[in-house]
């Protein structure tokens, strides 16, 4: 499955409102909310389980990571962005940074 194919399938489960701005806002907030759920699960593993990940923990992390990806895919589509293009651009950007030795540092355009 390509990222664009995933994006199309994700859209079939997206709820929509009358105002497109409302959809975009909810999906953008969903990215942050689900990322928070990933970090919360990880916090509990570190804080209460000394970093030992059970099978149940791993399944929970995988589900929340999937939720993050779903929101990214749907939000990106609402902006007219291809998920394939986003991922290719991201890999290109990171490979370029590595080649130029600017992986560490600050700034979006380094
Ligand atoms: Mg979730």
Short mmCIF file of N, CA and C and ligand atoms in Angstrom, two decimals:
data_model
loop_
_atom_site.label_atom_id
_atom_site.label_comp_id
_atom_site.label_asym_id
_atom_site.label_seq_id
_atom_site.Cartn_x
_atom_site.Cartn_y
_atom_site.Cartn_z
N UNK A 1 0.85 -1.18 0.00
CA UNK A 1 0.00 0.00 0.00
C UNK A 1 0.89 1.25 0.00
N UNK A 2 0.60 2.18 -0.88
CA UNK A 2 1.33 3.44 -0.89
C UNK A 2 0.74 4.37 0.16
N UNK A 3 1.44 5.46 0.45
CA UNK A 3 0.90 6.44 1.40
C UNK A 3 -0.39 7.05 0.84
N UNK A 4 -0.41 7.30 -0.48
CA UNK A 4 -1.63 7.87 -1.07
C UNK A 4 -2.80 6.89 -0.97
N UNK A 5 -2.51 5.60 -1.14
CA UNK A 5 -3.58 4.60 -1.00
C UNK A 5 -4.09 4.58 0.44
N UNK A 6 -3.16 4.67 1.40
CA UNK A 6 -3.58 4.74 2.81
C UNK A 6 -4.45 5.97 3.03
N UNK A 7 -4.01 7.11 2.45
CA UNK A 7 -4.73 8.36 2.62
C UNK A 7 -6.17 8.23 2.10
N UNK A 8 -6.32 7.61 0.95
CA UNK A 8 -7.67 7.42 0.39
C UNK A 8 -8.53 6.57 1.30
N UNK A 9 -7.94 5.49 1.85
CA UNK A 9 -8.71 4.62 2.75
C UNK A 9 -9.04 5.34 4.05
N UNK A 10 -8.11 6.14 4.54
CA UNK A 10 -8.35 6.89 5.79
C UNK A 10 -9.54 7.83 5.61
N UNK A 11 -9.64 8.43 4.43
CA UNK A 11 -10.72 9.38 4.17
C UNK A 11 -12.10 8.74 4.27
N UNK A 12 -12.18 7.43 4.03
CA UNK A 12 -13.48 6.76 4.08
C UNK A 12 -14.02 6.69 5.51
N UNK A 13 -13.16 6.93 6.51
CA UNK A 13 -13.61 6.87 7.90
C UNK A 13 -13.61 8.25 8.56
N UNK A 14 -13.40 9.29 7.75
CA UNK A 14 -13.37 10.64 8.31
C UNK A 14 -14.78 11.21 8.44
N UNK A 15 -15.07 11.76 9.61
CA UNK A 15 -16.34 12.45 9.81
C UNK A 15 -16.20 13.87 9.28
N UNK A 16 -17.27 14.38 8.72
CA UNK A 16 -17.22 15.73 8.15
C UNK A 16 -18.31 16.61 8.73
N UNK A 17 -18.00 17.89 8.80
CA UNK A 17 -18.95 18.88 9.30
C UNK A 17 -19.33 19.80 8.14
N UNK A 18 -20.26 20.69 8.40
CA UNK A 18 -20.70 21.58 7.32
C UNK A 18 -19.63 22.58 6.92
N UNK A 19 -18.81 22.97 7.88
CA UNK A 19 -17.76 23.96 7.59
C UNK A 19 -16.42 23.26 7.41
N UNK A 20 -15.83 23.36 6.20
CA UNK A 20 -14.52 22.74 5.98
C UNK A 20 -13.45 23.22 6.97
N UNK A 21 -13.56 24.49 7.38
CA UNK A 21 -12.59 25.00 8.35
C UNK A 21 -12.66 24.22 9.66
N UNK A 22 -13.87 23.82 10.03
CA UNK A 22 -14.06 23.03 11.25
C UNK A 22 -13.37 21.67 11.10
N UNK A 23 -13.54 21.03 9.95
CA UNK A 23 -12.88 19.74 9.71
C UNK A 23 -11.36 19.87 9.81
N UNK A 24 -10.83 20.86 9.10
CA UNK A 24 -9.37 21.06 9.12
C UNK A 24 -8.86 21.27 10.55
N UNK A 25 -9.59 22.07 11.29
CA UNK A 25 -9.17 22.38 12.66
C UNK A 25 -9.21 21.15 13.55
N UNK A 26 -10.29 20.38 13.43
CA UNK A 26 -10.41 19.17 14.25
C UNK A 26 -9.31 18.18 13.89
N UNK A 27 -9.03 18.03 12.60
CA UNK A 27 -7.99 17.07 12.19
C UNK A 27 -6.61 17.54 12.61
N UNK A 28 -6.35 18.83 12.53
CA UNK A 28 -5.05 19.36 12.99
C UNK A 28 -4.89 19.12 14.49
N UNK A 29 -5.96 19.38 15.23
CA UNK A 29 -5.91 19.14 16.67
C UNK A 29 -5.78 17.66 16.97
N UNK A 30 -6.35 16.83 16.11
CA UNK A 30 -6.23 15.39 16.28
C UNK A 30 -4.78 14.92 16.19
N UNK A 31 -4.00 15.54 15.30
CA UNK A 31 -2.58 15.17 15.19
C UNK A 31 -1.90 15.37 16.55
N UNK A 32 -2.13 16.54 17.13
CA UNK A 32 -1.49 16.85 18.41
C UNK A 32 -2.05 15.98 19.54
N UNK A 33 -3.36 15.76 19.53
CA UNK A 33 -3.98 14.96 20.58
C UNK A 33 -3.49 13.53 20.57
N UNK A 34 -3.42 12.94 19.39
CA UNK A 34 -2.97 11.54 19.30
C UNK A 34 -1.47 11.43 19.60
N UNK A 35 -0.70 12.44 19.18
CA UNK A 35 0.74 12.45 19.53
C UNK A 35 0.88 12.50 21.05
N UNK A 36 0.01 13.25 21.69
CA UNK A 36 0.01 13.31 23.15
C UNK A 36 -0.30 11.94 23.76
N UNK A 37 -1.20 11.20 23.14
CA UNK A 37 -1.52 9.87 23.65
C UNK A 37 -0.32 8.93 23.53
N UNK A 38 0.44 9.06 22.45
CA UNK A 38 1.67 8.25 22.29
C UNK A 38 2.64 8.57 23.43
N UNK A 39 2.85 9.86 23.64
CA UNK A 39 3.82 10.29 24.66
C UNK A 39 3.34 9.90 26.06
N UNK A 40 2.05 9.96 26.31
CA UNK A 40 1.52 9.58 27.62
C UNK A 40 1.77 8.09 27.88
N UNK A 41 1.54 7.27 26.87
CA UNK A 41 1.81 5.83 27.05
C UNK A 41 3.30 5.60 27.31
N UNK A 42 4.13 6.32 26.56
CA UNK A 42 5.57 6.17 26.74
C UNK A 42 5.99 6.64 28.14
N UNK A 43 5.40 7.75 28.59
CA UNK A 43 5.70 8.27 29.93
C UNK A 43 5.43 7.21 30.98
N UNK A 44 4.28 6.53 30.87
CA UNK A 44 3.93 5.52 31.87
C UNK A 44 4.88 4.34 31.84
N UNK A 45 5.34 3.97 30.65
CA UNK A 45 6.30 2.87 30.53
C UNK A 45 7.61 3.23 31.24
N UNK A 46 8.04 4.45 31.04
CA UNK A 46 9.30 4.91 31.65
C UNK A 46 9.12 5.15 33.15
N UNK A 47 8.02 5.83 33.52
CA UNK A 47 7.83 6.24 34.91
C UNK A 47 7.48 5.07 35.83
N UNK A 48 6.68 4.13 35.32
CA UNK A 48 6.17 3.08 36.21
C UNK A 48 6.68 1.68 35.89
N UNK A 49 7.32 1.51 34.75
CA UNK A 49 7.73 0.15 34.36
C UNK A 49 9.22 0.08 34.03
N UNK A 50 9.95 1.10 34.44
CA UNK A 50 11.40 1.15 34.22
C UNK A 50 11.77 0.94 32.75
N UNK A 51 10.90 1.37 31.87
CA UNK A 51 11.19 1.27 30.44
C UNK A 51 10.94 -0.11 29.84
N UNK A 52 10.40 -1.01 30.64
CA UNK A 52 10.12 -2.36 30.11
C UNK A 52 8.76 -2.33 29.40
N UNK A 53 8.78 -2.67 28.14
CA UNK A 53 7.57 -2.60 27.31
C UNK A 53 6.93 -3.98 27.21
N UNK A 54 5.71 -4.09 27.72
CA UNK A 54 4.97 -5.35 27.61
C UNK A 54 4.36 -5.45 26.21
N UNK A 55 3.84 -6.62 25.91
CA UNK A 55 3.18 -6.80 24.62
C UNK A 55 1.96 -5.88 24.52
N UNK A 56 1.25 -5.74 25.64
CA UNK A 56 0.08 -4.85 25.69
C UNK A 56 0.51 -3.40 25.46
N UNK A 57 1.63 -3.00 26.08
CA UNK A 57 2.15 -1.64 25.86
C UNK A 57 2.45 -1.43 24.39
N UNK A 58 3.11 -2.42 23.79
CA UNK A 58 3.51 -2.29 22.39
C UNK A 58 2.28 -2.15 21.49
N UNK A 59 1.25 -2.94 21.80
CA UNK A 59 0.02 -2.84 21.00
C UNK A 59 -0.64 -1.47 21.18
N UNK A 60 -0.61 -0.98 22.40
CA UNK A 60 -1.18 0.33 22.67
C UNK A 60 -0.43 1.43 21.94
N UNK A 61 0.90 1.36 21.97
CA UNK A 61 1.71 2.35 21.26
C UNK A 61 1.44 2.29 19.76
N UNK A 62 1.35 1.08 19.23
CA UNK A 62 1.11 0.92 17.79
C UNK A 62 -0.24 1.53 17.40
N UNK A 63 -1.25 1.30 18.24
CA UNK A 63 -2.58 1.88 17.95
C UNK A 63 -2.53 3.40 17.95
N UNK A 64 -1.87 3.97 18.94
CA UNK A 64 -1.82 5.44 19.01
C UNK A 64 -0.97 6.02 17.88
N UNK A 65 0.12 5.35 17.52
CA UNK A 65 0.92 5.81 16.38
C UNK A 65 0.07 5.77 15.10
N UNK A 66 -0.75 4.73 14.98
CA UNK A 66 -1.65 4.65 13.83
C UNK A 66 -2.65 5.80 13.82
N UNK A 67 -3.13 6.17 15.01
CA UNK A 67 -4.06 7.30 15.09
C UNK A 67 -3.39 8.60 14.64
N UNK A 68 -2.12 8.77 15.02
CA UNK A 68 -1.39 9.97 14.58
C UNK A 68 -1.32 10.00 13.05
N UNK A 69 -0.97 8.87 12.47
CA UNK A 69 -0.82 8.79 11.01
C UNK A 69 -2.16 9.07 10.32
N UNK A 70 -3.24 8.53 10.88
CA UNK A 70 -4.57 8.75 10.30
C UNK A 70 -4.87 10.25 10.25
N UNK A 71 -4.65 10.94 11.37
CA UNK A 71 -4.93 12.38 11.39
C UNK A 71 -4.03 13.15 10.44
N UNK A 72 -2.76 12.76 10.37
CA UNK A 72 -1.85 13.44 9.44
C UNK A 72 -2.34 13.26 8.00
N UNK A 73 -2.73 12.03 7.66
CA UNK A 73 -3.17 11.75 6.30
C UNK A 73 -4.42 12.54 5.93
N UNK A 74 -5.39 12.56 6.84
CA UNK A 74 -6.65 13.23 6.56
C UNK A 74 -6.48 14.75 6.56
N UNK A 75 -5.72 15.26 7.51
CA UNK A 75 -5.47 16.72 7.54
C UNK A 75 -4.72 17.15 6.28
N UNK A 76 -3.71 16.38 5.91
CA UNK A 76 -2.94 16.71 4.70
C UNK A 76 -3.86 16.74 3.48
N UNK A 77 -4.74 15.77 3.35
CA UNK A 77 -5.67 15.74 2.22
C UNK A 77 -6.55 16.98 2.21
N UNK A 78 -6.99 17.40 3.38
CA UNK A 78 -7.87 18.58 3.45
C UNK A 78 -7.15 19.84 2.97
N UNK A 79 -5.82 19.80 2.99
CA UNK A 79 -5.01 20.92 2.50
C UNK A 79 -4.62 20.74 1.04
N UNK A 80 -5.06 19.61 0.46
CA UNK A 80 -4.73 19.32 -0.94
C UNK A 80 -3.36 18.72 -1.11
N UNK A 81 -2.82 18.14 -0.04
CA UNK A 81 -1.47 17.57 -0.09
C UNK A 81 -1.52 16.05 -0.24
N UNK A 82 -0.71 15.55 -1.14
CA UNK A 82 -0.56 14.11 -1.33
C UNK A 82 0.33 13.56 -0.22
N UNK A 83 -0.12 12.47 0.40
CA UNK A 83 0.65 11.84 1.47
C UNK A 83 1.96 11.28 0.91
N UNK A 84 1.91 10.71 -0.28
CA UNK A 84 3.14 10.23 -0.94
C UNK A 84 4.13 11.38 -1.10
N UNK A 85 3.66 12.51 -1.59
CA UNK A 85 4.54 13.65 -1.84
C UNK A 85 5.14 14.17 -0.54
N UNK A 86 4.33 14.23 0.50
CA UNK A 86 4.83 14.70 1.80
C UNK A 86 5.96 13.80 2.30
N UNK A 87 5.75 12.50 2.23
CA UNK A 87 6.74 11.57 2.75
C UNK A 87 8.01 11.58 1.91
N UNK A 88 7.86 11.67 0.59
CA UNK A 88 9.04 11.74 -0.28
C UNK A 88 9.83 13.02 -0.01
N UNK A 89 9.11 14.12 0.15
CA UNK A 89 9.76 15.40 0.43
C UNK A 89 10.50 15.34 1.77
N UNK A 90 9.87 14.70 2.76
CA UNK A 90 10.49 14.59 4.07
C UNK A 90 11.79 13.78 4.01
N UNK A 91 11.75 12.63 3.32
CA UNK A 91 12.96 11.82 3.20
C UNK A 91 14.06 12.57 2.46
N UNK A 92 13.67 13.28 1.42
CA UNK A 92 14.65 14.07 0.65
C UNK A 92 15.28 15.15 1.54
N UNK A 93 14.44 15.84 2.31
CA UNK A 93 14.93 16.90 3.20
C UNK A 93 15.93 16.35 4.22
N UNK A 94 15.58 15.21 4.84
CA UNK A 94 16.45 14.65 5.88
C UNK A 94 17.75 14.10 5.29
N UNK A 95 17.65 13.49 4.10
CA UNK A 95 18.86 12.98 3.45
C UNK A 95 19.78 14.13 3.07
N UNK A 96 19.18 15.22 2.62
CA UNK A 96 19.97 16.41 2.26
C UNK A 96 20.66 17.00 3.48
N UNK A 97 19.94 17.06 4.59
CA UNK A 97 20.54 17.57 5.83
C UNK A 97 21.71 16.69 6.26
N UNK A 98 21.50 15.39 6.16
CA UNK A 98 22.57 14.46 6.56
C UNK A 98 23.79 14.68 5.69
N UNK A 99 23.57 14.81 4.37
CA UNK A 99 24.67 15.01 3.42
C UNK A 99 25.43 16.30 3.72
N UNK A 100 24.69 17.33 4.12
CA UNK A 100 25.32 18.62 4.39
C UNK A 100 25.77 18.78 5.85
N UNK A 101 25.53 17.72 6.66
CA UNK A 101 25.97 17.78 8.06
C UNK A 101 25.18 18.74 8.91
N UNK A 102 23.90 18.96 8.54
CA UNK A 102 23.07 19.89 9.32
C UNK A 102 21.90 19.17 10.01
N UNK A 103 22.07 17.87 10.24
CA UNK A 103 21.00 17.12 10.90
C UNK A 103 20.76 17.67 12.30
N UNK A 104 21.85 17.97 13.01
CA UNK A 104 21.71 18.58 14.34
C UNK A 104 21.64 20.10 14.16
N UNK A 105 20.91 20.72 15.01
CA UNK A 105 20.81 22.18 14.92
C UNK A 105 19.37 22.62 14.99
N UNK A 106 19.13 23.85 14.65
CA UNK A 106 17.79 24.41 14.76
C UNK A 106 17.36 25.05 13.45
N UNK A 107 16.07 25.23 13.30
CA UNK A 107 15.54 25.90 12.11
C UNK A 107 14.96 24.91 11.13
N UNK A 108 13.81 25.28 10.54
CA UNK A 108 13.14 24.41 9.58
C UNK A 108 13.93 24.29 8.29
N UNK A 109 14.62 25.34 7.91
CA UNK A 109 15.29 25.37 6.60
C UNK A 109 16.81 25.33 6.72
N UNK A 110 17.33 24.41 7.51
CA UNK A 110 18.78 24.34 7.66
C UNK A 110 19.38 23.35 6.67
MG1 LIG B 1 -5.84 7.38 20.09
#
